Structures are given as structure tokens and as C-alpha cells.
XYZ file of C-alpha atoms in Angstrom:
121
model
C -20.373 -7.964 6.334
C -18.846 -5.633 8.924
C -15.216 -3.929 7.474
C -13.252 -1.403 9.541
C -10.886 1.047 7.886
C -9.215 3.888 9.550
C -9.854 7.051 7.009
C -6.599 9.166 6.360
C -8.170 11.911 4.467
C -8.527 14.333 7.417
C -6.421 15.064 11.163
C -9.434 13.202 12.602
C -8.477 9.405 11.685
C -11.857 8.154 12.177
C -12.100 4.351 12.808
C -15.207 4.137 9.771
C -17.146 1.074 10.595
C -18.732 -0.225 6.890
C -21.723 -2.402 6.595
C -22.501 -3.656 2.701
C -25.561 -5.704 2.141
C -27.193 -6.231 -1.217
C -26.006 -2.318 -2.836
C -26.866 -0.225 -0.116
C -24.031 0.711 2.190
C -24.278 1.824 5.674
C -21.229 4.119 7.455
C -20.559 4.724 11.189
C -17.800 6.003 13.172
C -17.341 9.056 10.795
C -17.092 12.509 12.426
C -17.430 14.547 8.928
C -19.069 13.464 5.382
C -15.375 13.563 3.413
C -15.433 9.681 5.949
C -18.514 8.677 4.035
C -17.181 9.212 0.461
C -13.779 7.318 1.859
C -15.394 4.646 2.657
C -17.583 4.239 -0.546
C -14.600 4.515 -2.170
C -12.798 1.987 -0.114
C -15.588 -1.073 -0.470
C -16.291 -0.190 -4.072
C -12.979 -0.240 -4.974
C -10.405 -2.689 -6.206
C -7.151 -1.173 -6.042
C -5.070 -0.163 -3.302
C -1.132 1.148 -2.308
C 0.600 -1.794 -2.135
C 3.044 -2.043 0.689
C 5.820 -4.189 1.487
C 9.592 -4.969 2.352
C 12.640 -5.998 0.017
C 15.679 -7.327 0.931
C 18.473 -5.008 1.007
C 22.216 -5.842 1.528
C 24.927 -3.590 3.385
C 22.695 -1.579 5.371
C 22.276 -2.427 9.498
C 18.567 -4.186 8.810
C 17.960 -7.523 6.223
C 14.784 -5.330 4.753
C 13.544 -1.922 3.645
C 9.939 -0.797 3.557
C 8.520 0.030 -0.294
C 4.937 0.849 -1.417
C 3.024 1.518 -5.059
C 3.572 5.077 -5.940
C -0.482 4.632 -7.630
C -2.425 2.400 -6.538
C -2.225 -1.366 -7.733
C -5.755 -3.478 -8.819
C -5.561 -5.806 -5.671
C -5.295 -9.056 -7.968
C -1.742 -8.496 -8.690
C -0.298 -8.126 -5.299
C 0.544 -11.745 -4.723
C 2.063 -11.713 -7.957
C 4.033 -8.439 -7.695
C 4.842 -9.865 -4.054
C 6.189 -12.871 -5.435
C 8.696 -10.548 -7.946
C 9.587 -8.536 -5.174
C 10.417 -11.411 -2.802
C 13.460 -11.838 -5.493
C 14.690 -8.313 -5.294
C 18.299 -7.389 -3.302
C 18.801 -3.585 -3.436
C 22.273 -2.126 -2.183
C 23.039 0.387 0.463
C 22.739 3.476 0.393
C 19.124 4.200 -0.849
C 17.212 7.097 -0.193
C 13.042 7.052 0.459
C 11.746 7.558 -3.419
C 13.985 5.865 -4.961
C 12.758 3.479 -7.282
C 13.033 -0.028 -6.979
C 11.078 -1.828 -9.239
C 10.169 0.269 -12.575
C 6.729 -0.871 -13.760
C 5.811 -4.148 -11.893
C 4.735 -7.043 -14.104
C 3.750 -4.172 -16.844
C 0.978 -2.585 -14.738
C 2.463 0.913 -15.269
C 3.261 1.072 -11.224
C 6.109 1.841 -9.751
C 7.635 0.237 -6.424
C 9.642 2.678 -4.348
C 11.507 2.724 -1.554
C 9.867 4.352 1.371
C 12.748 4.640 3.813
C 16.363 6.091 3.837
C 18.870 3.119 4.242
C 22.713 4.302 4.588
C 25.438 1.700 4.000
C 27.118 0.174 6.649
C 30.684 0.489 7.465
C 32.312 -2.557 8.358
């Protein structure tokens, strides 16, 4: 099984190219070794930033862009998707706001990731 991943842990943004068979693991498309540890880190792991949108009311766009502030075991995102898909927040928010103080008791925080002024109408 073939994954790609960009890494973000340098300027470089290698496109890593990660081959798992059996519990070997085989990396290509890295141009320096902190790529290599990324991407065992990335295939062995089960928990990831969760990103999304939430509806927001009085601002110029229907949404707003949120993420985990840790990182969120990957079998709860439907789930915490499914909560979130509930949520209205109000104009004006500012990015780090929180908006959704520890999701379905997991300890992780959802917060806003973008500045949303209120609309004037």
C-alpha cells in the first residue's frame, strides 16, 4: 500500500511517498532524514488535527474554518463531526477562539482558525 503525505516539518514540503508491507516501511521523495521520522510517525500513528467548518451566523460567509488544537485519535472524527455539524457560532470571532471546549470528553479543544467580523446590515 502506496500513501502520499506532504511533510510540514521543514521549508522543503517534500511530497514523502510511503510504502508499508508486513512491518518494514519504505520512504521516498524525502530530501532530509527529519521526512523519514514524519512519515513513520504518520503511518504508525492514529491521531491526527482534525479540521473542519461550522456554521456561523452574521458574518458575510455560511461557515468558518476550525481544527483540534492536539491532535484527535482518528476514530472520533465522524463523531466529533457529527457534534460540530450542530454548532452556530455568532459574528465577530477571532482565529483561537474556542468553539467547542473538550469534544465528546476527549480533552480536545475545537477552535476557530479564522477571523470572522460581523456583518452590518
Amino acid at each position: 500500500m502506496i500513501r502520499e503525505i506532504i511533510c510540514d516539518k521543514c521549508n522543503k514540503k517534500c511530497i514523502l511517498g510511503i510504502d508499508k508491507y508486513d512491518e518494514s516501511i519504505q520512504v521516498s521523495g524525502n530530501l532530509c532524514n527529519i521526512g523519514i521520522e514524519y512519515a513513520c510517525f504518520k503511518i504508525n500513528s492514529n491521531k491526527d488535527i482534525l479540521t473542519t467548518l461550522v456554521r456561523i451566523k452574521g458574518a458575510d460567509t455560511n461557515v468558518v474554518p476550525v481544527k483540534s488544537n492536539k491532535p484527535l485519535d482518528k476514530k472520533f472524527w465522524i463523531e466529533c463531526s457529527k457534534a460540530l455539524s450542530r454548532l452556530y457560532v455568532g459574528a465577530p470571532i477571532k482565529a483561537g477562539d474556542i468553539i467547542c471546549k473538550n469534544i465528546l470528553n476527549t480533552g480536545v479543544d475545537i477552535v476557530c482558525t479564522k477571523s470572522m467580523i460581523r456583518l452590518n446590515k
